[in-house]
Amino acid sequence: MTKEEAVEKLEEIATLLDLRGENPFKSRAYRTAARALDSLSEDFDTFVREGKLEGVKGIGEGIRAKLQELVATGHLSYLEELKGSFPAGVVAFLDIPGLGPKKAKILWEKLGIRDLAGLESACRSHRVGKLPGFGSKTEENILSGIEQRRSYAAYHRYGDLIGLAEQLVEELRAHPEVVRVSMGGSFRRGKEIVRDLDLVCSSPKPAAVMEGFVSATGVRRVVNHGETKSSVVLEGGLACDLRVVPDEDYPYALLHFTGSKEHNIALRQRAIAQGKKLSEWGLFREARIRFSEGSEDAAAQEKESGERIRCRDEAEIYENLGLAYIPPELRENLGEIEAAESNQIPRLLEWTDLRGTFHCHTTASDGHSTLVAMAEAAQALGLEYLGIADHSKSSFQANGLDEERVACQQEEIRKLNGTFRGFRLLSGTECDILRDGRLDFSDSLLASLDYVVASVHAGFSTSEEEMTRRIIRAMENPYVTMLGHPTGRLLLMRKPYPVNLEKIIDCAAETGTWIELNAQPLRLDLDWRWWHAARDKGVRCVINPDAHHTRELGFVRIGVNIARKGWLRREDVINTLTLKLVERALRNKRGGGG
DNA sequence: GCCGTTTTCGGCCCGACTGTTTTCAGTCG
């Protein structure tokens, strides 16, 4: 029994208790216990067996007994009993925005609806709107929620697929008949949302490689199984294609299957203009009709298919088209071909360029790891500094810190800093931007901190003008160092709030306020599409993990991928600066300089 | 279900918004 499994079971109990309409404080107790458990660093199984649960705050007698049962037997009878009182499909109602436990319970009890399909038809036949507390608007909202959920099921978040993608590539690489292998498609291009995974590999014995691929663990269904191309559906519903080619064809196939389609079209047009032809099978000198010498006989005409220009890798294909190598992240036909033509492709940011990061949470607010644990994890990652930015007091739901607790944390950080060598914690805050654009703390408190992340966490349903004004007002405060997750989007879950990003970017350039590239896989906010233009206006990017757990510090790597996609170089990103330089930058920001 | 200079009961985080009502319940962050 792993800690993660136990945490999941406790959270499941909490959800089911909510659905059953039990005392809300009871379900909260289970969630608190799940959180307490999650932040334990010891081996869970041993920890429970050795009776060490006693004394863990948030886990009392009752939950302790259940965890002991779980470790001893692998089962939790209480959870089984709860599960038995509801159709499993009812739990999915809670994923529909606007439906909580109370309404889900009513839908099941009064109308006997057991799953989303039943819910949909009940809304269409207007049976839902007749229930007390429900109306026609609710029906509409439920239907659009179901529709949204359905369309999103075909998409996956980039950050959620990295581990799986790396595993697939490694498994293929380990196959004795595989020569070269790479991920292709939109995943390789670092798109924040992907539909499926495309793998490309080379081998002298494609059939053997294919056999291994379709019978690999984790394959739920084989859609196509051919000599050179196969498609499978993996556990979890993700579609995955594999293309196997002879090694001499590999660079062309990889280029082709990496895309984007728009990039490929532009490359092909360029090839044609140069008297060449580019396809997934090769780059050819123009095919032409050659007349046999001395003969005008049509039968003597010899058709030549064109000679393939031998390229050992993608870089050589670009070279033969008169282009500098274009990294996959830039292949969107958004100016990269023109840049490559004049040798203006930038040296993109690398993950090893990062020296530190800001915007991390601890157990003081809604994080799951302590301040000390976060500091240790950051040092293990080789960072020189780590900024702590717990929530401010208005974020009640996230246990935001008030002035007094901020002061305590500052003191704690000050003491800890005395114990480090070559590493420093920076004390900050993720300060709420209030509805009128004021900040959640006074200027004097903000001034006492090393830096301030200003973010919007509430009041999303407002006009674009209002939201833009609100954020700009916050950014005009000289103590605001950076703007956190500028659009508030949650990929595949919540749309961005309405905001005029051009004005926000202009304001950032004027005030010298940094803009965050929030590297939480759910957010990846600000979107990569804005960064090239923001950079050209002189806006500095700061890549933050928004980590709520030590293991989430690694999110910065995903942030680096997105930054690359936004054409960012080392010099565009603040947290590539050394501690000494970043401290100077923080002071300069307050001095009004950029 | 947890917790305790309020200690074995009674509180447990708060406010805005939406859609439903005609004063408020449910949901969300």
XYZ file of N, CA and C (backbone and C1' of nucleotides) in Angstrom, chain B:
203
model
P -16.539 8.708 11.995
O -15.665 10.045 11.775
C -14.749 10.047 10.722
C -13.658 11.051 11.051
C -13.021 10.853 12.423
O -11.632 11.155 12.267
C -14.030 13.006 12.330
P -10.611 11.109 13.467
O -10.367 12.669 13.701
C -9.821 13.438 12.635
C -9.425 14.806 13.152
C -8.639 14.767 14.456
O -7.513 15.613 14.358
C -10.592 16.113 14.713
P -6.445 15.568 15.514
O -6.826 16.870 16.346
C -6.998 18.115 15.685
C -7.501 19.124 16.696
C -6.830 18.970 18.060
O -6.130 20.175 18.374
C -9.214 19.097 18.273
P -5.009 20.109 19.481
O -5.663 20.992 20.632
C -6.146 22.306 20.354
C -6.922 22.755 21.567
C -6.205 22.439 22.878
O -6.041 23.618 23.667
C -8.389 21.478 22.864
P -4.562 23.885 24.167
O -4.719 24.983 25.284
C -5.020 26.312 24.901
C -5.794 26.938 26.009
C -6.107 28.394 25.754
O -7.424 28.690 26.202
C -4.816 28.190 27.725
P -8.271 29.621 25.324
O -9.729 29.120 25.688
C -10.080 28.956 27.060
C -11.391 28.204 27.135
C -11.261 26.700 26.854
O -12.145 25.986 27.716
C -12.822 27.636 25.394
P -11.583 24.856 28.591
O -12.512 23.633 28.151
C -12.477 23.131 26.832
C -12.208 21.629 26.873
C -12.164 21.003 28.253
O -12.887 19.776 28.235
C -10.209 20.462 27.065
P -14.000 19.585 29.219
O -14.927 18.476 28.549
C -15.763 18.799 27.447
C -16.185 17.525 26.751
C -16.696 16.437 27.694
O -17.741 15.738 27.048
C -14.879 15.606 26.478
P -19.164 15.854 27.668
O -19.797 17.278 27.358
C -20.282 17.580 26.058
C -20.029 19.034 25.750
C -20.856 19.571 24.615
O -21.077 20.948 24.856
C -18.563 19.414 23.965
P -22.241 21.701 24.144
O -21.498 22.534 23.017
C -20.599 23.583 23.379
C -19.764 23.962 22.177
C -20.572 24.224 20.905
O -19.880 25.231 20.196
C -19.013 22.548 20.480
P -20.777 26.313 19.431
O -19.830 26.823 18.281
C -18.647 27.381 18.366
C -17.481 26.640 17.762
C -17.407 26.732 16.232
O -16.365 27.632 15.900
C -16.787 24.564 17.047
P -16.281 28.159 14.387
O -15.465 27.012 13.653
C -14.094 26.794 14.002
C -13.621 25.556 13.319
C -13.796 25.585 11.790
O -12.574 25.251 11.186
C -14.604 23.565 12.679
P -12.324 25.845 9.745
O -12.585 27.397 9.897
C -11.469 28.274 9.990
C -11.738 29.461 9.116
C -13.182 29.948 9.207
O -13.185 31.374 9.276
C -12.660 29.411 6.945
P -14.470 32.115 9.653
O -14.735 32.989 8.359
C -13.665 33.755 7.809
C -14.058 34.208 6.443
C -15.445 34.841 6.376
O -15.278 36.186 5.993
C -15.104 33.275 4.592
P -16.469 37.181 5.918
O -16.719 37.284 4.345
C -15.627 37.641 3.512
C -16.036 37.483 2.080
C -17.373 38.137 1.732
O -17.147 38.919 0.571
C -17.361 35.870 1.023
P -18.295 39.741 -0.096
O -18.364 39.024 -1.507
C -17.167 38.821 -2.249
C -17.487 38.098 -3.523
C -18.698 38.664 -4.271
O -18.372 38.708 -5.654
C -19.067 36.366 -3.740
P -19.350 39.339 -6.674
O -20.004 38.039 -7.306
C -19.150 36.992 -7.762
C -19.999 35.815 -8.175
C -21.249 36.212 -8.966
O -21.239 35.474 -10.169
C -21.803 34.712 -7.203
P -22.233 35.850 -11.339
O -23.208 34.601 -11.314
C -22.652 33.295 -11.218
C -23.772 32.303 -11.053
C -25.044 32.664 -11.829
O -25.370 31.568 -12.654
C -25.555 32.199 -9.546
P -26.504 31.673 -13.743
O -27.736 31.010 -12.989
C -27.563 29.710 -12.449
C -28.723 29.394 -11.533
C -30.096 29.688 -12.144
O -30.952 28.592 -11.822
C -29.904 30.779 -10.070
P -32.302 28.451 -12.498
O -33.265 28.597 -11.241
C -33.250 27.582 -10.237
C -33.604 28.170 -8.896
C -35.026 28.704 -8.780
O -35.897 27.636 -8.417
C -33.452 30.156 -7.705
P -37.380 28.000 -8.195
O -37.336 28.565 -6.706
C -38.215 29.598 -6.325
C -37.605 30.391 -5.190
C -38.500 31.511 -4.697
O -39.358 31.023 -3.695
C -36.293 32.334 -5.075
P -40.726 31.820 -3.624
O -40.292 33.149 -2.871
C -39.530 33.074 -1.666
C -39.149 34.483 -1.238
C -40.326 35.362 -0.849
O -40.094 35.995 0.401
C -39.043 36.422 -2.564
P -39.983 35.101 1.535
O -38.666 35.747 2.150
C -38.043 35.085 3.206
C -36.585 34.889 2.898
C -35.651 35.742 3.763
O -34.902 34.911 4.612
C -34.936 35.635 1.500
P -33.420 34.452 4.419
O -33.446 33.704 3.013
C -34.238 32.517 2.785
C -33.485 31.564 1.886
C -32.185 31.017 2.483
O -32.157 29.611 2.308
C -31.770 31.872 0.335
P -31.282 28.774 3.278
O -30.943 27.552 2.329
C -31.938 27.056 1.427
C -31.227 26.433 0.241
C -30.035 25.560 0.614
O -30.098 24.387 -0.166
C -29.329 27.308 -0.834
P -29.028 23.242 0.002
O -28.034 23.536 -1.192
C -28.534 23.616 -2.521
C -27.406 24.015 -3.436
C -26.104 23.247 -3.205
O -25.730 22.683 -4.450
C -25.685 25.584 -3.280
P -24.450 21.825 -4.647
O -23.402 22.893 -5.201
C -23.694 23.603 -6.385
C -22.592 24.595 -6.670
C -21.179 24.023 -6.576
O -20.558 24.187 -7.837
C -21.344 26.106 -5.440
P -19.107 23.574 -8.141
O -18.160 24.825 -7.894
C -18.413 26.040 -8.590
C -17.482 27.103 -8.060
C -16.048 26.609 -7.843
O -15.199 27.309 -8.732
C -16.847 27.886 -5.972
P -13.688 26.799 -8.981
O -12.857 27.873 -8.168
C -13.045 29.256 -8.414
C -12.426 30.026 -7.270
C -11.017 29.568 -6.929
O -10.147 30.685 -6.832
C -12.355 29.609 -4.993
